[in-house]
PDB file with one MODEL, atoms N, CA, C and O in Angstrom:
MODEL        1
ATOM      1  N   MET A   1       0.841  -1.159   0.000  1.00  0.00           N
ATOM      2  CA  MET A   1       0.000   0.000   0.000  1.00  0.00           C
ATOM      3  C   MET A   1       0.895   1.233   0.000  1.00  0.00           C
ATOM      4  O   MET A   1       1.808   1.345   0.817  1.00  0.00           O
ATOM      5  N   LEU A   2       0.634   2.135  -0.900  1.00  0.00           N
ATOM      6  CA  LEU A   2       1.393   3.366  -1.033  1.00  0.00           C
ATOM      7  C   LEU A   2       0.635   4.473  -0.322  1.00  0.00           C
ATOM      8  O   LEU A   2      -0.532   4.721  -0.625  1.00  0.00           O
ATOM      9  N   SER A   3       1.286   5.138   0.618  1.00  0.00           N
ATOM     10  CA  SER A   3       0.664   6.233   1.358  1.00  0.00           C
ATOM     11  C   SER A   3       0.936   7.556   0.656  1.00  0.00           C
ATOM     12  O   SER A   3       1.810   7.640  -0.207  1.00  0.00           O
ATOM     13  N   GLN A   4       0.187   8.585   1.026  1.00  0.00           N
ATOM     14  CA  GLN A   4       0.393   9.931   0.492  1.00  0.00           C
ATOM     15  C   GLN A   4       1.772  10.432   0.916  1.00  0.00           C
ATOM     16  O   GLN A   4       2.163  10.301   2.076  1.00  0.00           O
ATOM     17  N   ASN A   5       2.497  11.004  -0.032  1.00  0.00           N
ATOM     18  CA  ASN A   5       3.802  11.573   0.328  1.00  0.00           C
ATOM     19  C   ASN A   5       3.609  12.835   1.168  1.00  0.00           C
ATOM     20  O   ASN A   5       2.563  13.482   1.106  1.00  0.00           O
ATOM     21  N   TYR A   6       4.639  13.175   1.958  1.00  0.00           N
ATOM     22  CA  TYR A   6       4.565  14.357   2.804  1.00  0.00           C
ATOM     23  C   TYR A   6       5.936  15.004   2.876  1.00  0.00           C
ATOM     24  O   TYR A   6       6.919  14.293   3.085  1.00  0.00           O
ATOM     25  N   PRO A   7       6.054  16.308   2.716  1.00  0.00           N
ATOM     26  CA  PRO A   7       4.984  17.237   2.347  1.00  0.00           C
ATOM     27  C   PRO A   7       4.681  17.159   0.854  1.00  0.00           C
ATOM     28  O   PRO A   7       5.476  16.643   0.068  1.00  0.00           O
ATOM     29  N   ASN A   8       3.532  17.673   0.487  1.00  0.00           N
ATOM     30  CA  ASN A   8       3.091  17.709  -0.902  1.00  0.00           C
ATOM     31  C   ASN A   8       2.235  18.953  -1.096  1.00  0.00           C
ATOM     32  O   ASN A   8       1.165  19.030  -0.492  1.00  0.00           O
ATOM     33  N   PRO A   9       2.638  19.931  -1.901  1.00  0.00           N
ATOM     34  CA  PRO A   9       3.858  19.942  -2.715  1.00  0.00           C
ATOM     35  C   PRO A   9       5.113  20.044  -1.844  1.00  0.00           C
ATOM     36  O   PRO A   9       5.040  20.333  -0.650  1.00  0.00           O
ATOM     37  N   PHE A  10       6.261  19.800  -2.473  1.00  0.00           N
ATOM     38  CA  PHE A  10       7.514  19.774  -1.719  1.00  0.00           C
ATOM     39  C   PHE A  10       8.610  20.557  -2.426  1.00  0.00           C
ATOM     40  O   PHE A  10       8.560  20.788  -3.634  1.00  0.00           O
ATOM     41  N   ASN A  11       9.593  20.956  -1.641  1.00  0.00           N
ATOM     42  CA  ASN A  11      10.766  21.638  -2.179  1.00  0.00           C
ATOM     43  C   ASN A  11      11.861  21.564  -1.136  1.00  0.00           C
ATOM     44  O   ASN A  11      11.701  22.219  -0.106  1.00  0.00           O
ATOM     45  N   PRO A  12      12.920  20.861  -1.284  1.00  0.00           N
ATOM     46  CA  PRO A  12      13.289  20.052  -2.446  1.00  0.00           C
ATOM     47  C   PRO A  12      13.025  18.562  -2.258  1.00  0.00           C
ATOM     48  O   PRO A  12      13.269  17.786  -3.182  1.00  0.00           O
ATOM     49  N   SER A  13      12.520  18.125  -1.063  1.00  0.00           N
ATOM     50  CA  SER A  13      12.361  16.680  -0.878  1.00  0.00           C
ATOM     51  C   SER A  13      11.048  16.347  -0.178  1.00  0.00           C
ATOM     52  O   SER A  13      10.426  17.194   0.464  1.00  0.00           O
ATOM     53  N   THR A  14      10.650  15.089  -0.324  1.00  0.00           N
ATOM     54  CA  THR A  14       9.432  14.585   0.297  1.00  0.00           C
ATOM     55  C   THR A  14       9.676  13.135   0.712  1.00  0.00           C
ATOM     56  O   THR A  14      10.578  12.476   0.197  1.00  0.00           O
ATOM     57  N   GLU A  15       8.875  12.655   1.636  1.00  0.00           N
ATOM     58  CA  GLU A  15       8.999  11.272   2.092  1.00  0.00           C
ATOM     59  C   GLU A  15       7.815  10.460   1.584  1.00  0.00           C
ATOM     60  O   GLU A  15       6.664  10.881   1.700  1.00  0.00           O
ATOM     61  N   ILE A  16       8.109   9.298   1.024  1.00  0.00           N
ATOM     62  CA  ILE A  16       7.091   8.378   0.525  1.00  0.00           C
ATOM     63  C   ILE A  16       7.125   7.143   1.408  1.00  0.00           C
ATOM     64  O   ILE A  16       8.188   6.565   1.635  1.00  0.00           O
ATOM     65  N   ARG A  17       5.955   6.735   1.909  1.00  0.00           N
ATOM     66  CA  ARG A  17       5.867   5.560   2.774  1.00  0.00           C
ATOM     67  C   ARG A  17       5.047   4.485   2.062  1.00  0.00           C
ATOM     68  O   ARG A  17       4.083   4.789   1.359  1.00  0.00           O
ATOM     69  N   PHE A  18       5.441   3.225   2.252  1.00  0.00           N
ATOM     70  CA  PHE A  18       4.665   2.134   1.681  1.00  0.00           C
ATOM     71  C   PHE A  18       4.892   0.859   2.463  1.00  0.00           C
ATOM     72  O   PHE A  18       5.891   0.712   3.168  1.00  0.00           O
ATOM     73  N   THR A  19       3.945  -0.068   2.327  1.00  0.00           N
ATOM     74  CA  THR A  19       4.040  -1.416   2.881  1.00  0.00           C
ATOM     75  C   THR A  19       3.627  -2.390   1.787  1.00  0.00           C
ATOM     76  O   THR A  19       2.981  -2.003   0.814  1.00  0.00           O
ATOM     77  N   VAL A  20       4.002  -3.652   1.951  1.00  0.00           N
ATOM     78  CA  VAL A  20       3.571  -4.700   1.025  1.00  0.00           C
ATOM     79  C   VAL A  20       2.934  -5.826   1.831  1.00  0.00           C
ATOM     80  O   VAL A  20       3.330  -6.087   2.967  1.00  0.00           O
ATOM     81  N   ALA A  21       1.950  -6.487   1.241  1.00  0.00           N
ATOM     82  CA  ALA A  21       1.235  -7.570   1.926  1.00  0.00           C
ATOM     83  C   ALA A  21       2.056  -8.859   1.965  1.00  0.00           C
ATOM     84  O   ALA A  21       1.942  -9.650   2.902  1.00  0.00           O
ATOM     85  N   LYS A  22       2.886  -9.061   0.932  1.00  0.00           N
ATOM     86  CA  LYS A  22       3.730 -10.257   0.857  1.00  0.00           C
ATOM     87  C   LYS A  22       5.164  -9.820   0.607  1.00  0.00           C
ATOM     88  O   LYS A  22       5.398  -8.794  -0.031  1.00  0.00           O
ATOM     89  N   THR A  23       6.127 -10.591   1.107  1.00  0.00           N
ATOM     90  CA  THR A  23       7.530 -10.317   0.819  1.00  0.00           C
ATOM     91  C   THR A  23       7.741 -10.507  -0.679  1.00  0.00           C
ATOM     92  O   THR A  23       7.482 -11.581  -1.223  1.00  0.00           O
ATOM     93  N   TYR A  24       8.217  -9.446  -1.342  1.00  0.00           N
ATOM     94  CA  TYR A  24       8.284  -9.476  -2.794  1.00  0.00           C
ATOM     95  C   TYR A  24       9.271  -8.418  -3.275  1.00  0.00           C
ATOM     96  O   TYR A  24       9.463  -7.393  -2.620  1.00  0.00           O
ATOM     97  N   ARG A  25       9.891  -8.670  -4.415  1.00  0.00           N
ATOM     98  CA  ARG A  25      10.744  -7.646  -5.039  1.00  0.00           C
ATOM     99  C   ARG A  25       9.859  -6.467  -5.411  1.00  0.00           C
ATOM    100  O   ARG A  25       8.836  -6.632  -6.076  1.00  0.00           O
ATOM    101  N   THR A  26      10.254  -5.292  -4.984  1.00  0.00           N
ATOM    102  CA  THR A  26       9.433  -4.095  -5.140  1.00  0.00           C
ATOM    103  C   THR A  26      10.262  -2.983  -5.765  1.00  0.00           C
ATOM    104  O   THR A  26      11.412  -2.760  -5.387  1.00  0.00           O
ATOM    105  N   THR A  27       9.665  -2.292  -6.724  1.00  0.00           N
ATOM    106  CA  THR A  27      10.329  -1.166  -7.372  1.00  0.00           C
ATOM    107  C   THR A  27       9.444   0.061  -7.258  1.00  0.00           C
ATOM    108  O   THR A  27       8.251   0.010  -7.555  1.00  0.00           O
ATOM    109  N   LEU A  28      10.038   1.165  -6.826  1.00  0.00           N
ATOM    110  CA  LEU A  28       9.343   2.449  -6.726  1.00  0.00           C
ATOM    111  C   LEU A  28      10.070   3.411  -7.652  1.00  0.00           C
ATOM    112  O   LEU A  28      11.226   3.764  -7.416  1.00  0.00           O
ATOM    113  N   GLU A  29       9.376   3.836  -8.719  1.00  0.00           N
ATOM    114  CA  GLU A  29       9.984   4.691  -9.734  1.00  0.00           C
ATOM    115  C   GLU A  29       9.208   5.992  -9.850  1.00  0.00           C
ATOM    116  O   GLU A  29       8.019   6.051  -9.537  1.00  0.00           O
ATOM    117  N   VAL A  30       9.895   7.039 -10.306  1.00  0.00           N
ATOM    118  CA  VAL A  30       9.292   8.353 -10.504  1.00  0.00           C
ATOM    119  C   VAL A  30       9.312   8.656 -11.996  1.00  0.00           C
ATOM    120  O   VAL A  30      10.321   8.458 -12.673  1.00  0.00           O
ATOM    121  N   TYR A  31       8.169   9.144 -12.500  1.00  0.00           N
ATOM    122  CA  TYR A  31       8.019   9.478 -13.915  1.00  0.00           C
ATOM    123  C   TYR A  31       7.581  10.926 -14.062  1.00  0.00           C
ATOM    124  O   TYR A  31       6.916  11.474 -13.183  1.00  0.00           O
ATOM    125  N   ASN A  32       7.959  11.546 -15.186  1.00  0.00           N
ATOM    126  CA  ASN A  32       7.417  12.862 -15.499  1.00  0.00           C
ATOM    127  C   ASN A  32       6.106  12.668 -16.258  1.00  0.00           C
ATOM    128  O   ASN A  32       5.721  11.538 -16.557  1.00  0.00           O
ATOM    129  N   LEU A  33       5.426  13.761 -16.565  1.00  0.00           N
ATOM    130  CA  LEU A  33       4.119  13.646 -17.219  1.00  0.00           C
ATOM    131  C   LEU A  33       4.210  13.230 -18.683  1.00  0.00           C
ATOM    132  O   LEU A  33       3.183  12.994 -19.318  1.00  0.00           O
ATOM    133  N   MET A  34       5.420  13.137 -19.228  1.00  0.00           N
ATOM    134  CA  MET A  34       5.596  12.623 -20.588  1.00  0.00           C
ATOM    135  C   MET A  34       5.822  11.120 -20.565  1.00  0.00           C
ATOM    136  O   MET A  34       6.053  10.509 -21.608  1.00  0.00           O
ATOM    137  N   GLY A  35       5.755  10.513 -19.364  1.00  0.00           N
ATOM    138  CA  GLY A  35       5.917   9.076 -19.234  1.00  0.00           C
ATOM    139  C   GLY A  35       7.357   8.603 -19.185  1.00  0.00           C
ATOM    140  O   GLY A  35       7.618   7.404 -19.291  1.00  0.00           O
ATOM    141  N   GLN A  36       8.290   9.522 -19.026  1.00  0.00           N
ATOM    142  CA  GLN A  36       9.708   9.169 -18.969  1.00  0.00           C
ATOM    143  C   GLN A  36      10.118   8.908 -17.523  1.00  0.00           C
ATOM    144  O   GLN A  36       9.840   9.711 -16.632  1.00  0.00           O
ATOM    145  N   LYS A  37      10.778   7.780 -17.304  1.00  0.00           N
ATOM    146  CA  LYS A  37      11.274   7.489 -15.961  1.00  0.00           C
ATOM    147  C   LYS A  37      12.420   8.436 -15.664  1.00  0.00           C
ATOM    148  O   LYS A  37      13.357   8.562 -16.452  1.00  0.00           O
ATOM    149  N   VAL A  38      12.339   9.111 -14.504  1.00  0.00           N
ATOM    150  CA  VAL A  38      13.386  10.057 -14.139  1.00  0.00           C
ATOM    151  C   VAL A  38      14.230   9.568 -12.962  1.00  0.00           C
ATOM    152  O   VAL A  38      15.334  10.066 -12.741  1.00  0.00           O
ATOM    153  N   MET A  39      13.711   8.591 -12.201  1.00  0.00           N
ATOM    154  CA  MET A  39      14.459   8.134 -11.032  1.00  0.00           C
ATOM    155  C   MET A  39      13.877   6.831 -10.499  1.00  0.00           C
ATOM    156  O   MET A  39      12.664   6.623 -10.544  1.00  0.00           O
ATOM    157  N   THR A  40      14.729   5.967 -10.001  1.00  0.00           N
ATOM    158  CA  THR A  40      14.311   4.782  -9.252  1.00  0.00           C
ATOM    159  C   THR A  40      14.650   5.042  -7.794  1.00  0.00           C
ATOM    160  O   THR A  40      15.809   5.278  -7.451  1.00  0.00           O
ATOM    161  N   LEU A  41      13.631   4.998  -6.930  1.00  0.00           N
ATOM    162  CA  LEU A  41      13.818   5.296  -5.512  1.00  0.00           C
ATOM    163  C   LEU A  41      14.054   4.048  -4.670  1.00  0.00           C
ATOM    164  O   LEU A  41      14.726   4.106  -3.640  1.00  0.00           O
ATOM    165  N   PHE A  42      13.501   2.922  -5.109  1.00  0.00           N
ATOM    166  CA  PHE A  42      13.583   1.688  -4.325  1.00  0.00           C
ATOM    167  C   PHE A  42      13.518   0.532  -5.301  1.00  0.00           C
ATOM    168  O   PHE A  42      12.641   0.497  -6.164  1.00  0.00           O
ATOM    169  N   ASP A  43      14.433  -0.413  -5.179  1.00  0.00           N
ATOM    170  CA  ASP A  43      14.436  -1.590  -6.052  1.00  0.00           C
ATOM    171  C   ASP A  43      15.111  -2.731  -5.300  1.00  0.00           C
ATOM    172  O   ASP A  43      16.292  -3.014  -5.498  1.00  0.00           O
ATOM    173  N   GLU A  44      14.345  -3.372  -4.444  1.00  0.00           N
ATOM    174  CA  GLU A  44      14.865  -4.476  -3.632  1.00  0.00           C
ATOM    175  C   GLU A  44      13.707  -5.310  -3.096  1.00  0.00           C
ATOM    176  O   GLU A  44      12.543  -5.010  -3.361  1.00  0.00           O
ATOM    177  N   VAL A  45      14.024  -6.335  -2.358  1.00  0.00           N
ATOM    178  CA  VAL A  45      12.987  -7.176  -1.755  1.00  0.00           C
ATOM    179  C   VAL A  45      12.437  -6.446  -0.541  1.00  0.00           C
ATOM    180  O   VAL A  45      13.181  -6.102   0.378  1.00  0.00           O
ATOM    181  N   ALA A  46      11.130  -6.210  -0.542  1.00  0.00           N
ATOM    182  CA  ALA A  46      10.451  -5.574   0.584  1.00  0.00           C
ATOM    183  C   ALA A  46       9.812  -6.668   1.435  1.00  0.00           C
ATOM    184  O   ALA A  46       9.190  -7.592   0.912  1.00  0.00           O
ATOM    185  N   GLN A  47       9.970  -6.555   2.728  1.00  0.00           N
ATOM    186  CA  GLN A  47       9.439  -7.550   3.663  1.00  0.00           C
ATOM    187  C   GLN A  47       7.982  -7.244   4.009  1.00  0.00           C
ATOM    188  O   GLN A  47       7.627  -6.089   4.245  1.00  0.00           O
ATOM    189  N   ALA A  48       7.150  -8.268   4.039  1.00  0.00           N
ATOM    190  CA  ALA A  48       5.729  -8.119   4.373  1.00  0.00           C
ATOM    191  C   ALA A  48       5.578  -7.483   5.749  1.00  0.00           C
ATOM    192  O   ALA A  48       6.275  -7.846   6.696  1.00  0.00           O
ATOM    193  N   GLY A  49       4.655  -6.525   5.842  1.00  0.00           N
ATOM    194  CA  GLY A  49       4.327  -5.911   7.119  1.00  0.00           C
ATOM    195  C   GLY A  49       5.257  -4.808   7.574  1.00  0.00           C
ATOM    196  O   GLY A  49       4.956  -4.118   8.548  1.00  0.00           O
ATOM    197  N   HIS A  50       6.378  -4.621   6.899  1.00  0.00           N
ATOM    198  CA  HIS A  50       7.324  -3.567   7.281  1.00  0.00           C
ATOM    199  C   HIS A  50       6.936  -2.273   6.577  1.00  0.00           C
ATOM    200  O   HIS A  50       6.614  -2.297   5.389  1.00  0.00           O
ATOM    201  N   GLU A  51       6.962  -1.149   7.280  1.00  0.00           N
ATOM    202  CA  GLU A  51       6.692   0.142   6.645  1.00  0.00           C
ATOM    203  C   GLU A  51       8.014   0.747   6.185  1.00  0.00           C
ATOM    204  O   GLU A  51       8.930   0.939   6.985  1.00  0.00           O
ATOM    205  N   TYR A  52       8.102   1.042   4.905  1.00  0.00           N
ATOM    206  CA  TYR A  52       9.299   1.621   4.308  1.00  0.00           C
ATOM    207  C   TYR A  52       9.112   3.126   4.153  1.00  0.00           C
ATOM    208  O   TYR A  52       8.026   3.598   3.819  1.00  0.00           O
ATOM    209  N   HIS A  53      10.181   3.865   4.398  1.00  0.00           N
ATOM    210  CA  HIS A  53      10.199   5.317   4.251  1.00  0.00           C
ATOM    211  C   HIS A  53      11.294   5.638   3.240  1.00  0.00           C
ATOM    212  O   HIS A  53      12.468   5.349   3.472  1.00  0.00           O
ATOM    213  N   VAL A  54      10.901   6.236   2.119  1.00  0.00           N
ATOM    214  CA  VAL A  54      11.849   6.541   1.055  1.00  0.00           C
ATOM    215  C   VAL A  54      11.819   8.046   0.810  1.00  0.00           C
ATOM    216  O   VAL A  54      10.749   8.632   0.643  1.00  0.00           O
ATOM    217  N   ARG A  55      12.986   8.664   0.790  1.00  0.00           N
ATOM    218  CA  ARG A  55      13.079  10.102   0.546  1.00  0.00           C
ATOM    219  C   ARG A  55      13.286  10.347  -0.941  1.00  0.00           C
ATOM    220  O   ARG A  55      14.176   9.765  -1.561  1.00  0.00           O
ATOM    221  N   PHE A  56      12.443  11.227  -1.511  1.00  0.00           N
ATOM    222  CA  PHE A  56      12.566  11.650  -2.902  1.00  0.00           C
ATOM    223  C   PHE A  56      13.055  13.091  -2.896  1.00  0.00           C
ATOM    224  O   PHE A  56      12.358  13.995  -2.434  1.00  0.00           O
ATOM    225  N   THR A  57      14.256  13.292  -3.412  1.00  0.00           N
ATOM    226  CA  THR A  57      14.818  14.630  -3.517  1.00  0.00           C
ATOM    227  C   THR A  57      14.797  15.032  -4.982  1.00  0.00           C
ATOM    228  O   THR A  57      15.425  14.389  -5.823  1.00  0.00           O
ATOM    229  N   GLY A  58      14.076  16.095  -5.278  1.00  0.00           N
ATOM    230  CA  GLY A  58      13.925  16.530  -6.661  1.00  0.00           C
ATOM    231  C   GLY A  58      14.758  17.749  -7.008  1.00  0.00           C
ATOM    232  O   GLY A  58      14.482  18.420  -8.003  1.00  0.00           O
ATOM    233  N   SER A  59      15.767  18.048  -6.212  1.00  0.00           N
ATOM    234  CA  SER A  59      16.551  19.264  -6.434  1.00  0.00           C
ATOM    235  C   SER A  59      17.292  19.260  -7.774  1.00  0.00           C
ATOM    236  O   SER A  59      17.628  20.325  -8.293  1.00  0.00           O
ATOM    237  N   ASN A  60      17.548  18.090  -8.332  1.00  0.00           N
ATOM    238  CA  ASN A  60      18.242  18.017  -9.625  1.00  0.00           C
ATOM    239  C   ASN A  60      17.267  17.867 -10.797  1.00  0.00           C
ATOM    240  O   ASN A  60      17.690  17.652 -11.933  1.00  0.00           O
ATOM    241  N   LEU A  61      15.964  17.981 -10.523  1.00  0.00           N
ATOM    242  CA  LEU A  61      14.939  17.857 -11.565  1.00  0.00           C
ATOM    243  C   LEU A  61      14.294  19.214 -11.827  1.00  0.00           C
ATOM    244  O   LEU A  61      14.279  20.082 -10.955  1.00  0.00           O
ATOM    245  N   ALA A  62      13.762  19.387 -13.032  1.00  0.00           N
ATOM    246  CA  ALA A  62      13.037  20.611 -13.360  1.00  0.00           C
ATOM    247  C   ALA A  62      11.764  20.697 -12.522  1.00  0.00           C
ATOM    248  O   ALA A  62      11.194  19.671 -12.150  1.00  0.00           O
ATOM    249  N   SER A  63      11.318  21.910 -12.227  1.00  0.00           N
ATOM    250  CA  SER A  63      10.046  22.086 -11.528  1.00  0.00           C
ATOM    251  C   SER A  63       8.948  21.466 -12.368  1.00  0.00           C
ATOM    252  O   SER A  63       8.971  21.560 -13.595  1.00  0.00           O
ATOM    253  N   GLY A  64       7.991  20.836 -11.717  1.00  0.00           N
ATOM    254  CA  GLY A  64       6.903  20.220 -12.456  1.00  0.00           C
ATOM    255  C   GLY A  64       6.171  19.192 -11.631  1.00  0.00           C
ATOM    256  O   GLY A  64       6.325  19.121 -10.412  1.00  0.00           O
ATOM    257  N   VAL A  65       5.372  18.396 -12.316  1.00  0.00           N
ATOM    258  CA  VAL A  65       4.571  17.350 -11.688  1.00  0.00           C
ATOM    259  C   VAL A  65       5.219  16.010 -12.008  1.00  0.00           C
ATOM    260  O   VAL A  65       5.562  15.727 -13.155  1.00  0.00           O
ATOM    261  N   TYR A  66       5.379  15.195 -10.975  1.00  0.00           N
ATOM    262  CA  TYR A  66       5.976  13.868 -11.137  1.00  0.00           C
ATOM    263  C   TYR A  66       5.051  12.832 -10.531  1.00  0.00           C
ATOM    264  O   TYR A  66       4.403  13.084  -9.516  1.00  0.00           O
ATOM    265  N   ILE A  67       4.989  11.664 -11.156  1.00  0.00           N
ATOM    266  CA  ILE A  67       4.115  10.592 -10.669  1.00  0.00           C
ATOM    267  C   ILE A  67       4.933   9.338 -10.436  1.00  0.00           C
ATOM    268  O   ILE A  67       4.389   8.313 -10.024  1.00  0.00           O
TER     269      ILE A  67
ENDMDL
END
């Protein structure tokens, strides 16, 4: 489950929290509105029931909307 990032909007960084129901390889990627991947934030095995906190720093990216 992916939680709302905080703060939002942000400058220059925000925290993204998530959990997974089953232990599984998990990838968290950031895309611009043109569908281009701009960053991979998490790419490893996530343990079931553990809450992960990932910091997204956009200081090296252009101002805009990212998904």
